[in-house]
Amino acid sequence: MTPAQTVHVGIQDGVSIPITPEEFAWFTTFLRGRTGIELKDGKQALVMSRLDRRLRHHSAASYKEYFALISGGRGEEARIALDLMTTNETYFFREPQHFEMLPRLLPSVAGQRPLRVWSAASSSGEEAYSIALTLAEHDPSGLWEVFGSDLSHRIVDTAARGLYPIEAAQRVPGHLRTAYCLRGRGEHEGFFTFDAGLRSRVTFRQLNLTRPLPDLGTFDVVFLRNILIYFSSDTKRQVVDRVATTLRPGGYLLTSHAETLMGLETTLESFAPSVYRRREQV
Ligand SMILES: C[S@@+](CC[C@H](N)C(=O)[O-])C[C@H]1O[C@@H](n2cnc3c(N)ncnc32)[C@H](O)[C@@H]1O
């Protein structure tokens, strides 16, 4: 038999390789150490559904064998495994109340410096572009910029490309779609992007919020939405404190409506549901 005709025992189409409790514990520790994300007991099926294909790709017969490929390190496979185990769900104008509120949160600093908004777990960029569209509508010629970051290199590349399936544009309000969205042609048929002026105000960078941050400057508003739910309360406190230091005094931090900072002693005070304000005097 040629190698192409051989099939690893236990690796047949449609059959998931089981994960033992010990193996699951290695993966949860790996994920926690790299990202802060807690995988609760019971998420074995999730790990299996996301990594099964990688085991097959490497002809690994068990999670132990696959773990040996990623545990050492910094390699490409470790990155792929982390990407697969994180949840990147996002869409344009998710939790629209925040976008309605955003223009009212911005100070009037016209002409002095750019207003800066950070999408701190931007996933594929829909949140950052929703912010940009909102600012463009509010202040088309003003000085403002949007910065997006995410743990995943792959997803940051997607965000920077700024090319989305045409169906996703349905979530962009009609008047903003008409003013700023461009339908793809040729190889980009079926996709849309934003006009160059809007895109030039949005930049992305890979960042891990559980590690010390580089100098990012100061932000007026930070969106930190749908990420804190994955962290332990200790990690959540550290991430919120770290992100809050980038806010100017009086600046705002927005979490998802499903997340709360209640019980965390921080430099922030509650301003409205899921909106926190950095105290003027810290
Ligand atoms: C569910 S998405 C939220 C996207 C967007 N903020 C929203 O609300 O639609 C969560 C994102 O957090 C990112 N993430 C997870 N752990 C992270 C970390 N330690 N540092 C930075 N980003 C992280 C994931 O890669 C994922 O793209």
Coordinates of N, CA and C and ligand atoms in Angstrom, one line a residue, residues 31-32 34-37 82-83 85-95 99 118-128 149-156 206-211 213 223-231 235 239 242 255-256 259, ligand 1:
L31 N -4.7 27.2 26.6 CA -5.5 28.3 26.2 C -5.5 29.5 27.2
R32 N -5.6 29.1 28.5 CA -5.7 30.1 29.6 C -4.3 30.8 29.6
R34 N -2.1 31.4 27.3 CA -1.9 32.2 26.1 C -2.9 33.4 26.0
T35 N -4.1 33.1 26.4 CA -5.1 34.1 26.1 C -5.9 34.6 27.3
G36 N -5.9 33.9 28.4 CA -6.7 34.3 29.5 C -8.1 33.6 29.4
I37 N -8.4 33.0 28.3 CA -9.7 32.4 28.1 C -9.9 31.2 29.0
L82 N -4.8 28.1 18.6 CA -5.4 29.2 19.4 C -6.5 29.9 18.6
D83 N -6.2 30.1 17.4 CA -7.2 30.8 16.5 C -8.5 29.9 16.5
M85 N -9.6 27.8 18.7 CA -10.2 27.6 20.0 C -10.9 28.9 20.5
T86 N -10.6 30.1 19.8 CA -11.2 31.3 20.3 C -12.5 31.5 19.4
T87 N -13.4 32.3 20.0 CA -14.6 32.6 19.4 C -14.6 34.0 18.8
N88 N -14.7 34.1 17.4 CA -14.6 35.4 16.8 C -15.9 36.0 16.3
E89 N -17.0 35.5 16.8 CA -18.3 35.9 16.3 C -18.4 37.5 16.5
T90 N -18.9 38.1 15.4 CA -19.1 39.5 15.5 C -19.9 39.9 14.3
Y91 N -20.5 41.1 14.3 CA -21.2 41.6 13.1 C -21.3 43.1 13.2
F92 N -21.6 43.7 12.0 CA -21.7 45.2 12.0 C -22.9 45.7 12.9
F93 N -22.6 46.8 13.6 CA -23.6 47.4 14.5 C -24.2 46.5 15.5
R94 N -23.4 45.6 16.0 CA -23.8 44.7 17.1 C -24.1 45.5 18.3
E95 N -25.2 45.3 19.0 CA -25.6 46.1 20.1 C -25.7 47.6 19.7
F99 N -23.7 52.5 19.4 CA -23.4 53.3 18.2 C -24.3 54.6 18.2
W118 N -10.9 53.0 20.3 CA -10.2 51.7 20.2 C -11.3 50.5 20.2
S119 N -11.2 49.7 19.3 CA -12.0 48.4 19.3 C -11.0 47.4 19.8
A120 N -11.1 47.0 21.1 CA -10.0 46.3 21.8 C -10.0 44.8 21.6
A121 N -11.1 44.3 21.1 CA -11.1 42.8 20.7 C -11.9 42.8 19.4
S122 N -11.3 43.3 18.4 CA -12.0 43.7 17.2 C -12.5 42.6 16.3
S123 N -12.0 41.4 16.6 CA -12.2 40.2 15.7 C -12.0 40.7 14.3
S124 N -12.9 40.3 13.3 CA -12.6 40.6 11.9 C -12.9 42.1 11.5
G125 N -13.1 42.9 12.4 CA -13.1 44.4 12.1 C -14.5 45.0 12.0
E126 N -15.6 44.2 12.1 CA -16.9 44.8 11.9 C -17.2 45.9 12.9
E127 N -16.7 45.7 14.2 CA -16.9 46.7 15.2 C -16.2 48.0 14.9
A128 N -14.9 47.8 14.5 CA -14.1 49.0 14.2 C -14.7 49.8 13.1
S149 N -7.8 46.0 17.5 CA -6.8 45.0 17.8 C -7.4 43.7 18.2
D150 N -6.7 42.7 18.0 CA -7.2 41.3 18.4 C -6.0 40.4 18.6
L151 N -6.2 39.4 19.4 CA -5.2 38.4 19.7 C -4.8 37.7 18.4
S152 N -5.7 37.4 17.6 CA -5.5 36.5 16.4 C -4.9 37.3 15.2
H153 N -3.7 36.8 14.8 CA -3.0 37.4 13.6 C -3.9 37.2 12.4
R154 N -4.5 36.0 12.3 CA -5.3 35.7 11.1 C -6.5 36.7 11.0
I155 N -7.2 36.9 12.1 CA -8.4 37.7 12.1 C -8.0 39.2 11.9
V156 N -6.8 39.6 12.4 CA -6.4 41.0 12.2 C -6.1 41.2 10.7
Q206 N -2.2 43.3 15.8 CA -2.3 42.2 16.7 C -1.9 42.6 18.1
L207 N -2.7 42.3 19.1 CA -2.4 42.6 20.5 C -3.0 41.6 21.4
N208 N -2.3 41.2 22.5 CA -2.9 40.3 23.5 C -3.1 41.1 24.7
L209 N -4.4 41.2 25.1 CA -4.8 42.1 26.2 C -4.4 41.5 27.6
T210 N -3.9 40.3 27.6 CA -3.5 39.7 28.9 C -2.0 40.0 29.1
R211 N -1.3 40.7 28.2 CA 0.1 41.0 28.3 C 0.2 42.5 28.4
L213 N 0.8 46.2 27.5 CA 0.5 46.8 26.2 C 1.6 47.7 25.8
F223 N -14.0 50.3 23.1 CA -15.0 49.2 23.0 C -14.3 48.0 23.5
L224 N -14.7 47.4 24.6 CA -14.2 46.1 25.1 C -15.3 45.1 25.3
R225 N -15.8 44.7 24.1 CA -17.1 44.0 24.2 C -17.0 42.5 23.8
N226 N -17.8 41.7 24.5 CA -17.8 40.3 24.2 C -16.5 39.6 24.3
I227 N -15.7 39.9 25.2 CA -14.4 39.3 25.5 C -14.3 39.0 27.0
L228 N -14.8 39.9 27.9 CA -14.6 39.7 29.3 C -15.3 38.4 29.8
I229 N -16.4 38.1 29.1 CA -17.1 36.9 29.5 C -16.3 35.6 29.5
Y230 N -15.2 35.6 28.7 CA -14.3 34.4 28.6 C -13.3 34.3 29.7
F231 N -13.1 35.4 30.5 CA -12.0 35.5 31.4 C -12.4 35.2 32.9
T235 N -8.4 37.7 35.7 CA -7.9 38.2 34.4 C -8.7 39.4 34.0
V239 N -7.2 42.9 32.9 CA -7.4 43.4 31.5 C -8.1 44.8 31.6
R242 N -5.7 47.4 32.8 CA -4.7 47.7 31.7 C -5.3 48.6 30.6
T255 N -18.6 47.9 27.5 CA -18.6 46.5 27.5 C -19.9 46.0 26.8
S256 N -20.0 44.7 26.6 CA -21.3 44.2 26.1 C -22.3 44.3 27.2
E259 N -22.0 41.8 29.9 CA -20.9 41.8 30.8 C -21.0 42.9 31.8
Ligands
LIG1 C1 -16.5 37.3 20.4 S1 -15.3 38.2 19.7 C2 -15.9 39.9 20.0 C3 -15.8 40.8 18.8 C4 -16.4 42.2 19.0 N1 -15.8 42.9 20.1 C5 -17.9 42.1 19.2 O1 -18.3 42.4 20.3 O2 -18.6 41.8 18.2 C6 -14.0 38.1 20.9 C7 -12.6 38.4 20.3 O3 -11.7 38.5 21.4 C8 -10.4 38.0 21.0 N2 -9.6 37.7 22.1 C9 -9.7 36.6 22.9 N3 -8.7 36.6 23.9 C10 -8.0 37.8 23.7 C11 -6.9 38.4 24.3 N4 -6.3 37.8 25.3 N5 -6.4 39.5 23.8 C12 -7.0 40.1 22.7 N6 -8.1 39.6 22.1 C13 -8.6 38.4 22.5 C14 -10.8 36.8 20.1 O4 -9.7 36.5 19.2 C15 -12.1 37.3 19.4 O5 -11.8 37.8 18.1

